[in-house]
PDB file of C-alpha atoms in Angstrom:
ATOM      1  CA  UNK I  68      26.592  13.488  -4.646  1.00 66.00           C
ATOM      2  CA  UNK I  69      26.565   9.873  -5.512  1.00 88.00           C
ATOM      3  CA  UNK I  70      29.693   8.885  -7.764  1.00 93.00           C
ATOM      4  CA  UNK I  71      29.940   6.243  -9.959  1.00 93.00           C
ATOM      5  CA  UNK I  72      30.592   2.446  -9.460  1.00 95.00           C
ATOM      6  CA  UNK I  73      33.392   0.849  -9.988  1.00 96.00           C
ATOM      7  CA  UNK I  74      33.909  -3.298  -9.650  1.00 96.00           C
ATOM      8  CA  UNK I  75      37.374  -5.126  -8.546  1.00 95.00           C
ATOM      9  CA  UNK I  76      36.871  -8.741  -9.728  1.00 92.00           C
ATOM     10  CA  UNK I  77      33.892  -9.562  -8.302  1.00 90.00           C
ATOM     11  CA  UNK I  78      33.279  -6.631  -5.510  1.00 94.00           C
ATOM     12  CA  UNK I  79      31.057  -3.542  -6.343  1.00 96.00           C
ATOM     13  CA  UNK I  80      31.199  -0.315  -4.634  1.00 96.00           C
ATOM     14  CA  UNK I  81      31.248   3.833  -4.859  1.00 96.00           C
ATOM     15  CA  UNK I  82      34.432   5.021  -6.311  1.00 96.00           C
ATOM     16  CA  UNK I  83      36.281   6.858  -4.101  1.00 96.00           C
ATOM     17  CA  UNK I  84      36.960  10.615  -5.230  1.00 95.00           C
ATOM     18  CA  UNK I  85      40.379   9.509  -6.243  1.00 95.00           C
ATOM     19  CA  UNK I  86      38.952   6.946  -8.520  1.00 95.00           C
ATOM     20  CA  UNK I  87      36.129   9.243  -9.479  1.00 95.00           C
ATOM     21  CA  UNK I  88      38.721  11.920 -11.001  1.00 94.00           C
ATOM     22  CA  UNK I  89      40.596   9.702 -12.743  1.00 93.00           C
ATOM     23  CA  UNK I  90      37.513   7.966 -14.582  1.00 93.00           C
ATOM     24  CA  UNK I  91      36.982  11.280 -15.606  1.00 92.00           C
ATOM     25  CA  UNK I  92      40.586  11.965 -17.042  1.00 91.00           C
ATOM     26  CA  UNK I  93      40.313   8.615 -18.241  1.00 90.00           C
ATOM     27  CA  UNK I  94      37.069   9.046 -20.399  1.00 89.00           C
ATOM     28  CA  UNK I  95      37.580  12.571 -21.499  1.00 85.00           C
ATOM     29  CA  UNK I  96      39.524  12.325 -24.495  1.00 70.00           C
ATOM     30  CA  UNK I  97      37.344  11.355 -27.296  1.00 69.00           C
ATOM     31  CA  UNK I  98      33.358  10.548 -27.061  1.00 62.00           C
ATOM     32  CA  UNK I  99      32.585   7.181 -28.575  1.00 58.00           C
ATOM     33  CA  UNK I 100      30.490   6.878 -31.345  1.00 64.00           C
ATOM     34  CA  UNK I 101      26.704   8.181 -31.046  1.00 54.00           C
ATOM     35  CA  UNK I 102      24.900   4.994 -29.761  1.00 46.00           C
ATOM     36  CA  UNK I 103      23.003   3.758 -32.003  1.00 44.00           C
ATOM     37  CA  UNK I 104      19.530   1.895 -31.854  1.00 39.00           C
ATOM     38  CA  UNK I 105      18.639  -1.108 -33.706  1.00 35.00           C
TER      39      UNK I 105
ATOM     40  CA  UNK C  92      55.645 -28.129 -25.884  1.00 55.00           C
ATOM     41  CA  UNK C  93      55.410 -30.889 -27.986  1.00 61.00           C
ATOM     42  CA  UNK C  94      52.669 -32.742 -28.482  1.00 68.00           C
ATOM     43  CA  UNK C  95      51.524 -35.796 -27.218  1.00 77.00           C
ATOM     44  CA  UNK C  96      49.335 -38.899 -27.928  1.00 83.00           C
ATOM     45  CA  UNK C  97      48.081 -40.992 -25.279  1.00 85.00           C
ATOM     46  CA  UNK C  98      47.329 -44.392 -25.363  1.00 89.00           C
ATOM     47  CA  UNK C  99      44.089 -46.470 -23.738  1.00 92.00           C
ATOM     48  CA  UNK C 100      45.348 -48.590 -20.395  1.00 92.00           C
ATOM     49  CA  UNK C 101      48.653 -46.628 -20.154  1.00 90.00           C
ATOM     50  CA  UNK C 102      49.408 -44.370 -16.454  1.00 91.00           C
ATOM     51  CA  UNK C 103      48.499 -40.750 -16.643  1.00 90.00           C
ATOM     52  CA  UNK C 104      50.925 -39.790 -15.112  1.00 90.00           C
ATOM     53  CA  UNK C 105      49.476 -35.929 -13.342  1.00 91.00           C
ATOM     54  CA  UNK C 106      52.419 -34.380 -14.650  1.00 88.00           C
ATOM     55  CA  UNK C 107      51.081 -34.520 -18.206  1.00 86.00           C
ATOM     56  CA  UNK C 108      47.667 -33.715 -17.164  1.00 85.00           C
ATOM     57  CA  UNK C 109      48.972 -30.165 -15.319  1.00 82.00           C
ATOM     58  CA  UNK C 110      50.801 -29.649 -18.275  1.00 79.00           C
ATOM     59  CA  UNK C 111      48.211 -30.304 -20.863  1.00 78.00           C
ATOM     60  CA  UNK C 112      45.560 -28.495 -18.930  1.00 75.00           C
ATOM     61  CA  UNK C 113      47.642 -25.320 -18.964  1.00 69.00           C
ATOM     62  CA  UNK C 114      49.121 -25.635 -22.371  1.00 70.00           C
ATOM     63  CA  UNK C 115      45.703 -26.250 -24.007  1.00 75.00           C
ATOM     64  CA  UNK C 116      45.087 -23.913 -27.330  1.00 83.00           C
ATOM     65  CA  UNK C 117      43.223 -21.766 -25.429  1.00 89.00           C
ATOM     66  CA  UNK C 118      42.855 -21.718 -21.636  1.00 88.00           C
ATOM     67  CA  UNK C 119      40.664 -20.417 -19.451  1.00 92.00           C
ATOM     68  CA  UNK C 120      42.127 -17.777 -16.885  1.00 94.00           C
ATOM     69  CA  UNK C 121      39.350 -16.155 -14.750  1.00 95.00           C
ATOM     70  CA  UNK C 122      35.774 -14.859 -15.509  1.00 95.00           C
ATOM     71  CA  UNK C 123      33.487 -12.809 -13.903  1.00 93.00           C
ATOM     72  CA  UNK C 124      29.927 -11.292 -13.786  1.00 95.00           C
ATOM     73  CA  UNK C 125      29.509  -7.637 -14.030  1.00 94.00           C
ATOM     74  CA  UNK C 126      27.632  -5.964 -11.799  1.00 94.00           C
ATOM     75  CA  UNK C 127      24.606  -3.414 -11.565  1.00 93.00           C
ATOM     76  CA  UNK C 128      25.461   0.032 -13.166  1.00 91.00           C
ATOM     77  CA  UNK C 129      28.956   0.110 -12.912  1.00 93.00           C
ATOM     78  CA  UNK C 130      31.463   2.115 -15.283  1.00 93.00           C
ATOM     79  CA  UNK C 131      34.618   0.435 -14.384  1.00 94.00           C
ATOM     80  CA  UNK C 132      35.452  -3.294 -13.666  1.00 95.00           C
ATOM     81  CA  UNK C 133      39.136  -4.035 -12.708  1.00 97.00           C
ATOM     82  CA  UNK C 134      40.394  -7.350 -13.588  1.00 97.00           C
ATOM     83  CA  UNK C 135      42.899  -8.316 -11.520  1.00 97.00           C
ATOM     84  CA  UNK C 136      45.851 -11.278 -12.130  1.00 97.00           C
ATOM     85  CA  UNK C 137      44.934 -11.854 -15.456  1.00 97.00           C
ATOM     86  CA  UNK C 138      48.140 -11.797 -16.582  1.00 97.00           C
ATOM     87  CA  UNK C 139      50.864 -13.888 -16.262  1.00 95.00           C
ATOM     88  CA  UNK C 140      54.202 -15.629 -17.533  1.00 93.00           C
ATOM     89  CA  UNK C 141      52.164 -18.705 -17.960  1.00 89.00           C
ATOM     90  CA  UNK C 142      50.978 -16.963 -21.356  1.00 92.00           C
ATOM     91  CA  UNK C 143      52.311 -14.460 -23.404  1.00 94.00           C
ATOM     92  CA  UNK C 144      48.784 -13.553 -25.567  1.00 96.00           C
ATOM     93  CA  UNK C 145      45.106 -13.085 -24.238  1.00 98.00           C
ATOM     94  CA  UNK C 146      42.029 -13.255 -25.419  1.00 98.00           C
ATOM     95  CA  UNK C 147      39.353 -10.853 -23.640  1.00 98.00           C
ATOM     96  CA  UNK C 148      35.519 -11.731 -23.784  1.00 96.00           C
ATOM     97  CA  UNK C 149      32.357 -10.083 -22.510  1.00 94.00           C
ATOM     98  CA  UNK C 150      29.072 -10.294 -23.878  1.00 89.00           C
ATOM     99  CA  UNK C 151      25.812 -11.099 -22.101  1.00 84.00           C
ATOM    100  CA  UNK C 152      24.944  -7.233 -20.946  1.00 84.00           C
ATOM    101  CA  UNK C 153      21.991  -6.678 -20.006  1.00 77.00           C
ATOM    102  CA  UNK C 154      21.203  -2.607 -19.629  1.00 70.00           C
ATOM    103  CA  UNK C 155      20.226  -0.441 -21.882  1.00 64.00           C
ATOM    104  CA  UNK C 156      22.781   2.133 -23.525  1.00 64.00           C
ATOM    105  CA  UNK C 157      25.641   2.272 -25.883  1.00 67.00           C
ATOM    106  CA  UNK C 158      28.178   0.918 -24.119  1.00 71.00           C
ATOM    107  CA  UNK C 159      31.247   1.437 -26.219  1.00 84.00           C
ATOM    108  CA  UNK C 160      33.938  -0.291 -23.623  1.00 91.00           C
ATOM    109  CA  UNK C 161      37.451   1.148 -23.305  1.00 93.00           C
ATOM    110  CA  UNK C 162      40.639  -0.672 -22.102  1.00 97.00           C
ATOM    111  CA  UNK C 163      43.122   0.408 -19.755  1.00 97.00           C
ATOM    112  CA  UNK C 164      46.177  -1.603 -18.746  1.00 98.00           C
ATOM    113  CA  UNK C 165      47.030  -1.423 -14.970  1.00 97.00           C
ATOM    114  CA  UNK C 166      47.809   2.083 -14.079  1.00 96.00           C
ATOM    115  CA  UNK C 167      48.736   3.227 -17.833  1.00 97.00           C
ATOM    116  CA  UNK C 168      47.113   6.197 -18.067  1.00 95.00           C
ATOM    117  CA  UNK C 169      48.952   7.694 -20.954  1.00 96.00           C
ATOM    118  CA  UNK C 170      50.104   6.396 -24.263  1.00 97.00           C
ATOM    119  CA  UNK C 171      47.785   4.593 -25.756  1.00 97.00           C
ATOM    120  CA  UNK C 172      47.985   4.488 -29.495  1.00 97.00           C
ATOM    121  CA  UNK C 173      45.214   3.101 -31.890  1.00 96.00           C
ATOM    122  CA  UNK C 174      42.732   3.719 -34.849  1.00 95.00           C
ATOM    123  CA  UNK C 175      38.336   2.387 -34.966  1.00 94.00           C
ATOM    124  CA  UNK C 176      37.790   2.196 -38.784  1.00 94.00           C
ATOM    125  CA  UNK C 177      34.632   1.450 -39.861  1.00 93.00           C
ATOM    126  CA  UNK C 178      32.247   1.437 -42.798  1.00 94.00           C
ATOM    127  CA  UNK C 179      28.389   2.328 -42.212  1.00 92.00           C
ATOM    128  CA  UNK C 180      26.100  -0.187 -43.531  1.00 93.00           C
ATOM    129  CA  UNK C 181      23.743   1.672 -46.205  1.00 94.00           C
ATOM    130  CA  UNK C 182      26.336   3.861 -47.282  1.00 93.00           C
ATOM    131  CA  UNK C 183      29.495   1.630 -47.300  1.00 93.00           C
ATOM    132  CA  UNK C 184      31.124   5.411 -46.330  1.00 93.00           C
ATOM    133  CA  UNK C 185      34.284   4.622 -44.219  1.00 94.00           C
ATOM    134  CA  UNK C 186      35.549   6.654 -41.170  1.00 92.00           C
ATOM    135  CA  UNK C 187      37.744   6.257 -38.493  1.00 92.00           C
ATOM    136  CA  UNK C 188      38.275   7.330 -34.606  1.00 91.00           C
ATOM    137  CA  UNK C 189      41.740   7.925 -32.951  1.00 92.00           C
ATOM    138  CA  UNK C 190      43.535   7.532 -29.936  1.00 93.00           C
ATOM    139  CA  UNK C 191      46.485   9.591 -30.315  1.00 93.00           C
ATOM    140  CA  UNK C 192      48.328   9.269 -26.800  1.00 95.00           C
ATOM    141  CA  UNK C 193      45.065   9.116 -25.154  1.00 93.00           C
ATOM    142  CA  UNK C 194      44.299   7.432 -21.278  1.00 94.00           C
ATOM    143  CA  UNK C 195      43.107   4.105 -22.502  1.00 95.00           C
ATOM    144  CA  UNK C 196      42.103   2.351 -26.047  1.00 96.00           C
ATOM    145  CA  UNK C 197      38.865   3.558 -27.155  1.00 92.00           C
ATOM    146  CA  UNK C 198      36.159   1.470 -28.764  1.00 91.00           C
ATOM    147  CA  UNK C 199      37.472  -2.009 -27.872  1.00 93.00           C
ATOM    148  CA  UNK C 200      33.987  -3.079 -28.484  1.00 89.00           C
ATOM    149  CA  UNK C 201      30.817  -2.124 -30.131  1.00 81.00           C
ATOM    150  CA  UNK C 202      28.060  -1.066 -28.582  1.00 78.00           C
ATOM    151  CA  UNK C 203      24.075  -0.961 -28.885  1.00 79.00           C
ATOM    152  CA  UNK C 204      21.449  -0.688 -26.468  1.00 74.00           C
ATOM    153  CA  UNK C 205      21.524  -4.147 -24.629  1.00 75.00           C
ATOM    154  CA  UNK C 206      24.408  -5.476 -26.709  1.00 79.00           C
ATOM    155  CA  UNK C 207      27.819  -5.035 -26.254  1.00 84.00           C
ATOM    156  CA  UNK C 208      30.244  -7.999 -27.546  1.00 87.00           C
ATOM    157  CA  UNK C 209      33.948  -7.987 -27.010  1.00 92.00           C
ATOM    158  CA  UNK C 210      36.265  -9.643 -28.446  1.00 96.00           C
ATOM    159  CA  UNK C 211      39.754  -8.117 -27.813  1.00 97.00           C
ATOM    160  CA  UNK C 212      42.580 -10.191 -28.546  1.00 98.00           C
ATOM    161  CA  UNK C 213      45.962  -8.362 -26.331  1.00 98.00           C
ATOM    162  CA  UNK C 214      49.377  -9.547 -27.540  1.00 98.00           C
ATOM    163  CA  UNK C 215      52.291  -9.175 -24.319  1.00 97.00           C
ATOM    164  CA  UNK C 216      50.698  -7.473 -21.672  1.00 98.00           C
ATOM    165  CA  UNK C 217      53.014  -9.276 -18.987  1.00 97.00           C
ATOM    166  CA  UNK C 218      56.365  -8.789 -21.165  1.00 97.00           C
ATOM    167  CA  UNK C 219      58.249  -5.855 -20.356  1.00 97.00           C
ATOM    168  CA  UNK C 220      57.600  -4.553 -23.560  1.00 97.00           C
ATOM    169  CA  UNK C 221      54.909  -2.731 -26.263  1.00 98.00           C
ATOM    170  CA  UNK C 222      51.303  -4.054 -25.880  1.00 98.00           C
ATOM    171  CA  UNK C 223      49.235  -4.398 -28.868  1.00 98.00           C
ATOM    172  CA  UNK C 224      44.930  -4.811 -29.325  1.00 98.00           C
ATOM    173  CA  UNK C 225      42.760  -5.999 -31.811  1.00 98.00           C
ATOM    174  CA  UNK C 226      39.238  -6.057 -31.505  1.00 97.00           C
ATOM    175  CA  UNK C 227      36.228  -5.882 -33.885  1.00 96.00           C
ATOM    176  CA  UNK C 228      33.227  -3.249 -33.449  1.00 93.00           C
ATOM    177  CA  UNK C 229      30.208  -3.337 -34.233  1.00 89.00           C
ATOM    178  CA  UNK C 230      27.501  -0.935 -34.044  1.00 86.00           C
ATOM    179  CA  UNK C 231      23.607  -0.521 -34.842  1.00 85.00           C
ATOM    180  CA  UNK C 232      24.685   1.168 -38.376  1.00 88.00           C
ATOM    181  CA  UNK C 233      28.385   0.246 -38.188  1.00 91.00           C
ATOM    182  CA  UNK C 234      31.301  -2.217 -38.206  1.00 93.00           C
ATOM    183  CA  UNK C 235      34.779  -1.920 -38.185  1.00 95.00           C
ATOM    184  CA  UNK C 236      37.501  -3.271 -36.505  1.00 96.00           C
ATOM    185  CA  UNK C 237      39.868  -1.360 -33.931  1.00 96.00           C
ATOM    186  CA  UNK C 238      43.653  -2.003 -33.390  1.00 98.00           C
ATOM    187  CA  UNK C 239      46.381  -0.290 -30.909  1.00 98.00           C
ATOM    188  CA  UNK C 240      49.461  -0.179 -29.042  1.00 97.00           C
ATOM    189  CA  UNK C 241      50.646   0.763 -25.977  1.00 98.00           C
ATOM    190  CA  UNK C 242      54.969   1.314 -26.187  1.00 95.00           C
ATOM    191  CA  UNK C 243      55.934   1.311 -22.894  1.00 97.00           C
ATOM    192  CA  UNK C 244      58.286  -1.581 -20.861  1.00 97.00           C
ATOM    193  CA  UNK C 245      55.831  -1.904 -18.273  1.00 98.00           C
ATOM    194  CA  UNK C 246      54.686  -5.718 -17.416  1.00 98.00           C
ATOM    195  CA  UNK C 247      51.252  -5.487 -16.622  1.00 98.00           C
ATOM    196  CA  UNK C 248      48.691  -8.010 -14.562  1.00 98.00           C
ATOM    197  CA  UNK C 249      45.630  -6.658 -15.007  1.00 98.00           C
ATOM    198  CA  UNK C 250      43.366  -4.290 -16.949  1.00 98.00           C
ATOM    199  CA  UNK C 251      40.150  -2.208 -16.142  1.00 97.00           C
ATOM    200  CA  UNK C 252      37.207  -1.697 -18.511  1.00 95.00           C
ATOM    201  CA  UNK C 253      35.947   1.810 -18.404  1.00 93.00           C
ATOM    202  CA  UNK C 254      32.546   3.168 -20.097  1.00 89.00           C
ATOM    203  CA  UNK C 255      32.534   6.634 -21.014  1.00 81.00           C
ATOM    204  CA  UNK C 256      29.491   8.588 -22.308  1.00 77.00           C
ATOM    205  CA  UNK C 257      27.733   8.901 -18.891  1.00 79.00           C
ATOM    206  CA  UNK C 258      26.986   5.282 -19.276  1.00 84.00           C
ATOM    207  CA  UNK C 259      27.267   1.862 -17.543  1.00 88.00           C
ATOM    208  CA  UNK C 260      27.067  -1.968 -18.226  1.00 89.00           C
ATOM    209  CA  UNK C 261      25.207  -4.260 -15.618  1.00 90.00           C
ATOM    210  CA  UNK C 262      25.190  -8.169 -16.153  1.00 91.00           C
ATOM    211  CA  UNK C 263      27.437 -10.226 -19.007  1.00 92.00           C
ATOM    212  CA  UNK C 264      30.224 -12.283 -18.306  1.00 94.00           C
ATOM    213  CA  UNK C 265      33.925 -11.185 -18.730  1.00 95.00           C
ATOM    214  CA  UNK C 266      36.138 -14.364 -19.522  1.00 97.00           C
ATOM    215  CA  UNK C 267      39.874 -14.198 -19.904  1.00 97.00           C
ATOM    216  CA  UNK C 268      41.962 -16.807 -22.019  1.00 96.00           C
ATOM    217  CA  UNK C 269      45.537 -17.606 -22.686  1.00 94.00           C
ATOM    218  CA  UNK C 270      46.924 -18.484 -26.130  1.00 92.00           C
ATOM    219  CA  UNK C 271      48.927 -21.709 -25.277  1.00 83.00           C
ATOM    220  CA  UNK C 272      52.629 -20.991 -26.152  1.00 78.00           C
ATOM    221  CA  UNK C 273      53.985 -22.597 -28.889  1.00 69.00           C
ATOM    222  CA  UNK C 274      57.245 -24.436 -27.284  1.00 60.00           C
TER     223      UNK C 274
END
């Protein structure tokens, strides 16, 4: 499974499952506002 | 740093020039384009005792989505105090979002599909002391204006924008600036 990508300064890549896990502590805690289309 | 006048015909001497250049109002630290589809960018050595208060920038996004960006400060992970309140347009009705000791500020900027503008002013990141934000927000319906701290004595160099909501950014510009100290 493909994980998400993360960029240091100016260098993109796959987060590593480390990273992975702690993007998702990191963005469970509240959802942001519904997006909302102009 | 006091100010100074200079004078037509007189030496320059590069002393003055260093120290103007870096004790502008505002100076520019680093930018930086974002990426393709990415949900994190880590911004490294932004921080420093050269400045003691930052503004953040980043518009110019180019994706589609409601990219509502988050802010986390080095490896902080916990603590993070702050309140979104907003008003909706057509109703005027206000409302507001938390972050009650959550992993990172939430809603540091607005976000819309292809627009996302951020303009997130952090006071003492690099002091061994509390952090504080203020940004503004600003959605398709909404705007409001978010504000935080962080009360730890960590010094901190660098922060990492996160997008949550299964979404990501691509394209825009991130720009850093220091708020020339007043001495």
């Amino acid at each position: 499974m493909t994980r998400p990508l993360i960029q240091i300064d100016n260098e993109v890549r796959e987060m590593t499952e480390e990273e992975h896990a702690q993007y998702l502590e990191a963005t469970k805690d509240i959802s942001p506002l519904t997006p909302e289309t102009e | 740093m006091a100010t100074k006048t200079f004078s037509d015909g007189v030496a320059l001497p590069a002393s003055d020039i260093n120290t103007y250049l870096t004790n502008s109002g505002m100076t520019l630290i680093k930018s930086q384009t974002v990426g393709t589809g990415v949900t994190s960018v880590v911004v490294t050595n932004a921080f420093s005792t050269d400045y003691e208060n930052y503004l953040v920038t980043y518009n110019g996004i180019t994706n589609t989505g409601g990219e509502v960006l988050r802010i986390q400060l080095g490896a902080t992970v916990t603590g993070y105090y702050g309140n979104l309140i907003y008003a909706n347009f057509a109703s005027g009705a206000v409302s507001s979002v938390g972050d009650n000791n959550t992993a990172n500020w939430t809603h540091c900027s607005g976000g819309v599909n292809n627009f996302t503008n951020m303009q997130a002013t952090i006071m003492r990141p690099f002091a061994a002391a509390a952090t504080s934000i203020s940004a503004p927000y600003q959605d398709g319906a909404n705007a409001g204006h978010k504000s935080g701290w962080l009360n730890n004595s960590t010094s901190y160099t660098g922060f990492t924008l996160i997008v949550g909501g299964g979404f990501t950014i691509t394209g825009g510009t991130l720009v850093v600036y220091g708020y020339r100290r007043p001495t």
